[in-house]
Short mmCIF file of C-alpha atoms in Angstrom, two decimals:
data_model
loop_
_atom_site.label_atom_id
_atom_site.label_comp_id
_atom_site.label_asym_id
_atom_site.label_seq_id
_atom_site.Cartn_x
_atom_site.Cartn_y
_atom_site.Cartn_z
CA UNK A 1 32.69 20.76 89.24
CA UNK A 2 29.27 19.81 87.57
CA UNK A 3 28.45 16.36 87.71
CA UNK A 4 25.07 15.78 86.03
CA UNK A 5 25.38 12.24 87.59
CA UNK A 6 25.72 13.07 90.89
CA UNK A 7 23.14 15.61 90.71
CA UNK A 8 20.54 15.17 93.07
CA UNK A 9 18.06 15.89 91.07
CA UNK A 10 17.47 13.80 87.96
CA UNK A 11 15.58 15.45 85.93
CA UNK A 12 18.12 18.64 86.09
CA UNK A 13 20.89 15.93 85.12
CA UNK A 14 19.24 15.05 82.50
CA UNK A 15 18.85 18.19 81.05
CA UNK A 16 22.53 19.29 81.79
CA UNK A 17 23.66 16.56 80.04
CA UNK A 18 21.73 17.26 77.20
CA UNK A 19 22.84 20.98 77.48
CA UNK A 20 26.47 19.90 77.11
CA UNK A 21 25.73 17.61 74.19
CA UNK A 22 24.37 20.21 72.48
CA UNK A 23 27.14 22.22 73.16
CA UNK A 24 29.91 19.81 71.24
CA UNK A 25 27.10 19.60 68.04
CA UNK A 26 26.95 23.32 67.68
CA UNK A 27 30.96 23.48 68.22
CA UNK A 28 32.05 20.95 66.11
CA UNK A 29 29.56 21.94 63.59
CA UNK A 30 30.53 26.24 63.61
CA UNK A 31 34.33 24.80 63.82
CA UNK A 32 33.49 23.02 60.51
CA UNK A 33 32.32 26.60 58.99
CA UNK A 34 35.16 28.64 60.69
CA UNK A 35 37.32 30.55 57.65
CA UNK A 36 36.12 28.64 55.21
CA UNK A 37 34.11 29.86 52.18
CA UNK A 38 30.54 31.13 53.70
CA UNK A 39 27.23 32.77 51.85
CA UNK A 40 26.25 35.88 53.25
CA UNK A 41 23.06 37.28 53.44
CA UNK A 42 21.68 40.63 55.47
CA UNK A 43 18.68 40.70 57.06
CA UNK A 44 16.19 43.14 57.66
CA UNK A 45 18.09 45.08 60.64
CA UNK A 46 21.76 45.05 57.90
CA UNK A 47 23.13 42.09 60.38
CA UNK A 48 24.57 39.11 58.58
CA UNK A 49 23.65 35.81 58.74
CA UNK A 50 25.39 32.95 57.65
CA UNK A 51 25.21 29.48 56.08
CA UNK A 52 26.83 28.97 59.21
CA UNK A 53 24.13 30.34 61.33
CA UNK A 54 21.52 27.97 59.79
CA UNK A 55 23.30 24.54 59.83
CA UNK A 56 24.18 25.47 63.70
CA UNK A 57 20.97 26.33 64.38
CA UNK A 58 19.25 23.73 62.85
CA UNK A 59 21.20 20.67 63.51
CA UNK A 60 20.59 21.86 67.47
CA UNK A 61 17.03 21.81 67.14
CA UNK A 62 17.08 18.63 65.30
CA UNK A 63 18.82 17.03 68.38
CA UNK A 64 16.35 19.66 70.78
CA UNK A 65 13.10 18.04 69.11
CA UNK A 66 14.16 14.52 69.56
CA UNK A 67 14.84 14.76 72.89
CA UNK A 68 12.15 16.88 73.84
CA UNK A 69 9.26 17.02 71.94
CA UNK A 70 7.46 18.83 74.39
CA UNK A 71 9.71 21.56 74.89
CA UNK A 72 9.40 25.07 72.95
CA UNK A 73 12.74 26.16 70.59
CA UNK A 74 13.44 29.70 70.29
CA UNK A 75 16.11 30.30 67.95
CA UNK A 76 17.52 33.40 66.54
CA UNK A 77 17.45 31.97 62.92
CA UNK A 78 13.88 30.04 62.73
CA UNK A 79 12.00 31.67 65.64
CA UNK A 80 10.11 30.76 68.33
CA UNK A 81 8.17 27.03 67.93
CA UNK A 82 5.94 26.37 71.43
CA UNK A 83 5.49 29.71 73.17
CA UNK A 84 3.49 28.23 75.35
CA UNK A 85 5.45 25.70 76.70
CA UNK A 86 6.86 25.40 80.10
CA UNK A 87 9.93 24.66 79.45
CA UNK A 88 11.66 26.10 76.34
CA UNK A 89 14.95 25.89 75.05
CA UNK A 90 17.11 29.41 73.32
CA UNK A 91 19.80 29.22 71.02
CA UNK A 92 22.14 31.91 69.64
CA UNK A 93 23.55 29.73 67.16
CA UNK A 94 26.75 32.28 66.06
CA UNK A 95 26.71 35.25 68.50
CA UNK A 96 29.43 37.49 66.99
CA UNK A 97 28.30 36.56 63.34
CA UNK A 98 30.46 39.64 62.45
CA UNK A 99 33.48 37.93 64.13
CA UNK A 100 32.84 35.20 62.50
CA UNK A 101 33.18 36.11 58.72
CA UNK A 102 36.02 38.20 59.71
CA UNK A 103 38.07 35.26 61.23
CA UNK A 104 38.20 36.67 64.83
CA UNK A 105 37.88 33.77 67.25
CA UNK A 106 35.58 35.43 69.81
CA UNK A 107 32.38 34.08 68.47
CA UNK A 108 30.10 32.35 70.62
CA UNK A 109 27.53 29.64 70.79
CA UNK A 110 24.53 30.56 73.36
CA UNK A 111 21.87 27.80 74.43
CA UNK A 112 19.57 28.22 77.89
CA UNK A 113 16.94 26.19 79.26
CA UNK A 114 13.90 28.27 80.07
CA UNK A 115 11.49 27.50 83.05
CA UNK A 116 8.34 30.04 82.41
CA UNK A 117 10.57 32.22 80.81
CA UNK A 118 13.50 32.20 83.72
CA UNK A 119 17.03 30.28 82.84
CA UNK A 120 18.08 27.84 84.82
CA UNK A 121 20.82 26.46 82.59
CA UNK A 122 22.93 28.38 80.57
CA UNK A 123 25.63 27.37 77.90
CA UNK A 124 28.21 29.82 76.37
CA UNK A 125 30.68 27.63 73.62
CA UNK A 126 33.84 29.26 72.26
CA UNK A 127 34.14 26.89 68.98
CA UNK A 128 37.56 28.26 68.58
CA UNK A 129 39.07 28.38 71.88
CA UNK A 130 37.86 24.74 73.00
CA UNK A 131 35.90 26.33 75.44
CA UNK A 132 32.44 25.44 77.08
CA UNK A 133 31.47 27.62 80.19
CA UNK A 134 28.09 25.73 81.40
CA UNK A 135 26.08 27.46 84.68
CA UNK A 136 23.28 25.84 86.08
CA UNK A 137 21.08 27.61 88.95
CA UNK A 138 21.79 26.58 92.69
CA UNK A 139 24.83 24.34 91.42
CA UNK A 140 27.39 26.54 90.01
CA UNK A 141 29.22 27.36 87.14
CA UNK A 142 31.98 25.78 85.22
CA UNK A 143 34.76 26.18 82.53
CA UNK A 144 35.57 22.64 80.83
CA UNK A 145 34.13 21.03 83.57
CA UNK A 146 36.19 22.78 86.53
CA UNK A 147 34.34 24.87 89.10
CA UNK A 148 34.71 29.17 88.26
CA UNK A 149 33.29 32.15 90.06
CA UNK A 150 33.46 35.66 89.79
CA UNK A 151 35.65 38.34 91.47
CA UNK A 152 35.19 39.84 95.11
CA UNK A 153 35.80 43.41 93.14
CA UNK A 154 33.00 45.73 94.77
CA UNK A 155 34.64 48.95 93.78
CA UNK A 156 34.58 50.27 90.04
CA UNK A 157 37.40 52.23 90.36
CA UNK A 158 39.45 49.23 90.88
CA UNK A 159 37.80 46.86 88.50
CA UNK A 160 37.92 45.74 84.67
CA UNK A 161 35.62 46.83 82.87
CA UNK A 162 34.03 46.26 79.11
CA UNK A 163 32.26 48.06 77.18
CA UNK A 164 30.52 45.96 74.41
CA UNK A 165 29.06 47.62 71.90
CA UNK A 166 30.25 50.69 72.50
CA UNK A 167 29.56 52.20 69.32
CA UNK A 168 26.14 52.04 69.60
CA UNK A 169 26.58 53.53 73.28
CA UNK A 170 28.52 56.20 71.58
CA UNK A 171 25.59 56.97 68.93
CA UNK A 172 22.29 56.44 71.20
CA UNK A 173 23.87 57.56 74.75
CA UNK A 174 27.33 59.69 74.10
CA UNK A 175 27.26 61.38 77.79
CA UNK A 176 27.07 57.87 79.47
CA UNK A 177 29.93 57.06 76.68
CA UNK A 178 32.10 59.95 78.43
CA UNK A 179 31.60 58.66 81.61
CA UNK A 180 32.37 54.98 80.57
CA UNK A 181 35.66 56.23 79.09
CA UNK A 182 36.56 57.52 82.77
CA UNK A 183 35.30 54.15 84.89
CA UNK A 184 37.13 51.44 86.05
CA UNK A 185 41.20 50.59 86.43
CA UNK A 186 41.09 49.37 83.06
CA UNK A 187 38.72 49.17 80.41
CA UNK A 188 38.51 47.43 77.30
CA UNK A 189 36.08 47.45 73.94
CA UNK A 190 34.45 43.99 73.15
CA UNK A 191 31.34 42.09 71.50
CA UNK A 192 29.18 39.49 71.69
CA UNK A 193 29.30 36.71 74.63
CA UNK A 194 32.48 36.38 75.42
CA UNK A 195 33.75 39.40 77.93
CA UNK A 196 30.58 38.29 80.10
CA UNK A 197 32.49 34.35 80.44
CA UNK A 198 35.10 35.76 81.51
CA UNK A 199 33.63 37.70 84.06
CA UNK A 200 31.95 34.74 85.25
CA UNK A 201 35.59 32.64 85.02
CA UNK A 202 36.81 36.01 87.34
CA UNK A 203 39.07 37.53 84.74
CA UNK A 204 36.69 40.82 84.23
CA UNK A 205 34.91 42.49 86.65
CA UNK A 206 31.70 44.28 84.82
CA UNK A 207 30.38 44.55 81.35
CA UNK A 208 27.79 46.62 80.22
CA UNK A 209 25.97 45.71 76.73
CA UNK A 210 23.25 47.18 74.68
CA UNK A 211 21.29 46.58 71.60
CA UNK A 212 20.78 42.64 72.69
CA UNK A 213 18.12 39.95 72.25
CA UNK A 214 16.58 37.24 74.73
CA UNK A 215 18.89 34.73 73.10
CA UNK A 216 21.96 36.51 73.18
CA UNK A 217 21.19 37.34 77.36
CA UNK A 218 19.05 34.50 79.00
CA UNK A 219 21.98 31.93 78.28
CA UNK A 220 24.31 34.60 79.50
CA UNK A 221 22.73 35.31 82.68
CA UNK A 222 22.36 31.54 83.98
CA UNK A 223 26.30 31.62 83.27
CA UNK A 224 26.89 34.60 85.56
CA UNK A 225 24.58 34.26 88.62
CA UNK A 226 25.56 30.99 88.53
CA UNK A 227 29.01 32.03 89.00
CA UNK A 228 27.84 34.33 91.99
CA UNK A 229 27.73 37.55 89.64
CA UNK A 230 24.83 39.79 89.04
CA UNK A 231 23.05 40.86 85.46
CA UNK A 232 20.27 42.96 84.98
CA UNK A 233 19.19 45.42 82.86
CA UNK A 234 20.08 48.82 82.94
CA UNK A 235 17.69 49.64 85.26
CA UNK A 236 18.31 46.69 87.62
CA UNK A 237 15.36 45.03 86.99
CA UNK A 238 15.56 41.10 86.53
CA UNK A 239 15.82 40.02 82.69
CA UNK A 240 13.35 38.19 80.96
CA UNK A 241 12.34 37.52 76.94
CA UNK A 242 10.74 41.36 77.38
CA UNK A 243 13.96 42.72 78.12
CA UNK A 244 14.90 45.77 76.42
CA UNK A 245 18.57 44.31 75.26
CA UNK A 246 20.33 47.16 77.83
CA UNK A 247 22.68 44.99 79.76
CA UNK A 248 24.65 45.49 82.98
CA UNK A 249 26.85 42.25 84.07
CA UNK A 250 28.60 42.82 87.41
CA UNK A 251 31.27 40.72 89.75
CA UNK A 252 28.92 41.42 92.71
CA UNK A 253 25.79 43.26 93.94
CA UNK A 254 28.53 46.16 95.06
CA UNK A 255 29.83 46.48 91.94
CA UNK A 256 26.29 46.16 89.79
CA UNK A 257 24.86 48.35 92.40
CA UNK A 258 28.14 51.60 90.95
CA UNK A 259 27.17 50.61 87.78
CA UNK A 260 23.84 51.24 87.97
CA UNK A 261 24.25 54.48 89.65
CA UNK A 262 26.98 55.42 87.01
CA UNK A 263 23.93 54.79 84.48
CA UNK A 264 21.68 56.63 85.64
CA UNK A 265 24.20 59.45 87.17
#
């Protein structure tokens, strides 16, 4: 279990602590939102963004800016404030904005804690479920404060497996779509944040993503090595904020290591 107080470093307690206060803002606030009457508006790529989106985000970096003034915000709905800092801070304040105006309870709420662009605490909030999964590097990874890790699964063929965004796969790569349709025990379709939580909680095995953004993966990825999985891109190398959004979350290196060569097959 994470105990920022017991942490033997301070300053890392401090920020965890902060982390998970964040986390209860942003879910009480997107709770608030949740079915209720929303505007809509589409940006320039057709996604939509919410009313929702932009009270999350910005009562997060309200809190962000008071704490740490000398910290850089990158947020998916007002940018990217102090690129120069050391340390900066990455929100996703709705991922799954499309499950969100539809009333599906898989959205998520993403917030990391960049050193020199790596994560070293990562945050994934289910508003709906009551769930906070909170990973923080060399100390673990939790689910409402009790310890998780991933799977021992290092064969594909016996894993679970999901494919997010698999219509885009199916557009941009259809014969690595075929052979997706034919991997694991068990496969299933998803979106957004959630199917990589619970592969860090141990219920899924792998997930591979495309089409993503620094602030829907950096959070993501302190969650699942801290958990003991892997996630890289789709070429294995390590993800940072110029990451080309092609995502490959694995159990362990085993596993990642079929996936990749199922890739690139």
């Amino acid at each position: 279990m994470l105990n920022p107080t017991s942490s033997q470093n301070t300053e890392m307690a401090d920020l965890v602590t902060h982390a998970m206060a964040v986390a209860d803002i942003a879910n009480t606030a997107a709770r608030g939102y949740f079915r209720g009457r929303l505007g809509v508006e589409f940006k320039s790529d057709e996604s939509p963004v919410t009313q929702a989106d932009k009270g999350v985000e910005t009562q997060v970096r309200t809190y962000l800016e008071q704490h740490f003034p000398d910290h850089g915000i990158f947020g998916e709905e007002h940018g990217f404030d102090g690129q120069n800092c050391r340390e900066v801070w990455i929100i996703d304040p709705i991922d799954g904005t499309r499950s969100f105006l539809s009333g599906h309870p898989l959205f998520g709420f993403l917030l990391g804690h960049l050193v020199n662009g790596k994560p070293d605490i990562g945050v994934i909030g289910m508003p709906a479920l009551n769930e906070v999964f909170v990973g923080v590097s060399s100390q673990g990874a939790t689910l409402n404060g009790n310890a998780i890790a991933t799977s021992k699964k290092t064969r594909l063929d016996q894993s679970i497996l999901f494919v997010n965004e698999g219509d885009k796969i199916y557009r941009d790569h259809p014969a690595l779509f075929a052979k997706l349709m034919q991997s694991g025990q068990t496969r299933r379709f998803a979106y957004d944040c959630y199917p990589h939580a619970l592969l860090a909680a141990g219920h899924v095995d792998a997930v591979i993503d495309y089409d993503l953004q620094p602030y829907d993966f950096l959070p993501v990825l302190a969650v699942v090595e801290a958990a003991g999985g892997v996630m890289t891109d789709w070429n294995g190398k390590h993800l940072d904020l110029k990451s080309d959004g092609r995502v490959i979350s694995a159990a362990t290196p085993e596993l990642h290591a079929e996936m990749l060569d199922m890739v690139h097959g």
